[in-house]
Amino acid sequence: MDGAGSPIPEGARVQLDPSIDVDTIPGISSGEKAIAKALQTYGAYVGDNGGARMALIAEYAPDSDAYSQAGLSGDFVALDHIPWAKLRVLSDWSGGTQTTPADTDTGTTDTGAADTTPLDSASDSGSGSGSGEVDPTAATCGNGPR
């Protein structure tokens, strides 16, 4: 850790806020849209928090041109149009779309009141995004920002 913040814990369940209308995001590619909607509906698990602040891993046939068909430039893209500041850590995942984020300090379900305490208040810059949401762009690892 470089003291700039804490990564989202490995094994955490994350979800993109389902209230966001992904179809109205200006400039979003079809690939970014598919990823954003999957994050809203199914979420994702944090599998590694070393190196990059956050990475998405997907599977596809090695002879596929899935990236270009989805409007992405390759297998390492920034996905700049996905509103990453609206990614949140969930305390429970029972399938479908969960609308209640976790309280990132206690792991309990948020009551709806704003929680601006960062994951690691001792090392974070203090820019918590509230309501149990975490900004993965504010969490850094030993490598520093991408």
C-alpha positions in Angstrom: 0.0 0.0 0.0 1.2 3.5 -0.8 -0.9 5.2 1.8 -3.2 6.8 -0.8 -6.2 4.5 0.0 -7.4 0.9 0.4 -8.3 -1.4 -2.4 -11.7 -3.0 -2.4 -11.2 -6.3 -0.3 -10.7 -9.5 -2.3 -13.9 -11.5 -2.4 -16.1 -8.5 -2.0 -19.3 -8.3 -4.1 -19.6 -5.2 -6.1 -22.5 -3.7 -8.2 -22.9 -0.7 -10.4 -25.8 1.4 -9.1 -28.9 0.0 -10.9 -30.6 3.4 -10.9 -28.2 4.6 -13.6 -29.7 4.7 -17.0 -26.8 3.3 -18.9 -28.5 3.8 -22.3 -28.3 7.6 -21.8 -24.5 7.8 -21.1 -23.0 10.0 -23.9 -20.3 8.2 -25.9 -20.7 4.8 -24.3 -19.7 1.9 -26.6 -21.8 -1.2 -27.0 -19.1 -3.2 -25.0 -19.1 -0.7 -22.2 -22.9 -0.7 -22.1 -23.0 -4.5 -21.9 -20.4 -4.6 -19.1 -22.2 -1.8 -17.2 -25.6 -3.5 -17.5 -24.0 -6.8 -16.3 -22.5 -5.1 -13.3 -26.0 -3.6 -12.5 -27.8 -6.9 -12.9 -25.3 -9.6 -11.8 -22.5 -7.6 -10.1 -19.0 -9.0 -9.9 -16.6 -10.4 -7.3 -13.2 -8.8 -6.6 -10.7 -11.5 -7.4 -7.5 -9.6 -6.9 -6.6 -6.2 -5.6 -2.9 -6.1 -6.3 -1.4 -4.2 -9.2 -4.3 -2.5 -11.0 -6.8 -0.8 -8.8 -9.5 -2.8 -10.4 -9.6 -5.1 -13.4 -12.5 -7.0 -15.1 -11.7 -10.5 -16.4 -13.9 -12.0 -19.1 -13.7 -15.3 -21.1 -14.2 -15.7 -24.8 -13.0 -18.0 -27.5 -9.3 -17.3 -28.5 -10.2 -17.0 -32.2 -13.0 -14.5 -31.4 -13.0 -10.8 -32.4 -15.4 -10.1 -29.5 -13.6 -6.9 -28.5 -13.9 -5.2 -31.8 -17.5 -6.4 -32.2 -18.3 -4.8 -28.9 -16.7 -1.5 -29.8 -13.6 -2.0 -27.6 -10.1 -1.5 -28.7 -8.6 -4.6 -27.1 -8.3 -6.6 -24.0 -6.9 -3.8 -21.9 -9.2 -0.8 -22.2 -10.1 1.9 -19.8 -13.9 1.6 -20.1 -14.0 5.4 -19.4 -17.8 5.8 -19.9 -18.8 3.5 -17.1 -19.5 5.6 -14.0 -17.1 3.8 -11.7 -17.7 6.3 -8.8 -21.2 4.6 -8.6 -19.8 1.1 -8.0 -20.7 -0.1 -4.6 -19.7 -3.0 -2.3 -22.7 -5.2 -1.3 -23.2 -6.9 2.0 -25.5 -9.6 0.5 -26.1 -11.1 -2.9 -29.1 -13.3 -3.5 -29.4 -12.8 -7.2 -31.3 -10.3 -9.3 -30.7 -6.6 -8.7 -29.9 -5.6 -5.2 -30.6 -2.0 -4.4 -29.1 -1.7 -0.9 -25.4 -1.2 -0.7 -23.3 -2.5 2.2 -22.1 -0.2 5.0 -18.4 -0.4 4.0 -17.2 -0.1 7.6 -19.3 -2.8 9.2 -20.5 -5.0 6.4 -24.1 -4.4 7.5 -26.9 -3.3 5.1 -27.1 0.5 4.7 -30.2 2.1 6.2 -30.3 4.7 3.5 -28.4 7.4 5.5 -25.3 8.8 3.8 -22.1 7.1 5.0 -19.1 9.1 3.9 -16.6 7.1 5.9 -14.0 5.6 3.5 -13.1 1.9 3.6 -9.9 2.7 5.5 -10.3 6.1 7.0 -6.7 6.1 8.3 -5.2 6.0 4.8 -7.9 7.3 2.4 -8.0 10.8 1.1 -11.4 11.3 2.7 -13.3 11.4 -0.6 -15.9 8.7 0.4 -18.8 8.7 -2.1 -21.5 8.1 0.5 -24.3 5.6 0.9 -21.9 2.7 1.2 -20.5 3.3 -2.3 -16.8 3.1 -3.0 -14.8 4.8 -5.7 -12.4 2.2 -7.1 -10.5 5.0 -8.8 -9.6 6.3 -5.3 -8.3 3.0 -4.1 -4.6 2.4 -4.9 -2.2 -0.4 -4.5 1.6 -0.6 -4.2 1.9 0.2 -7.9 0.1 3.5 -7.6 -2.4 4.8 -10.1 -2.7 3.3 -13.6 
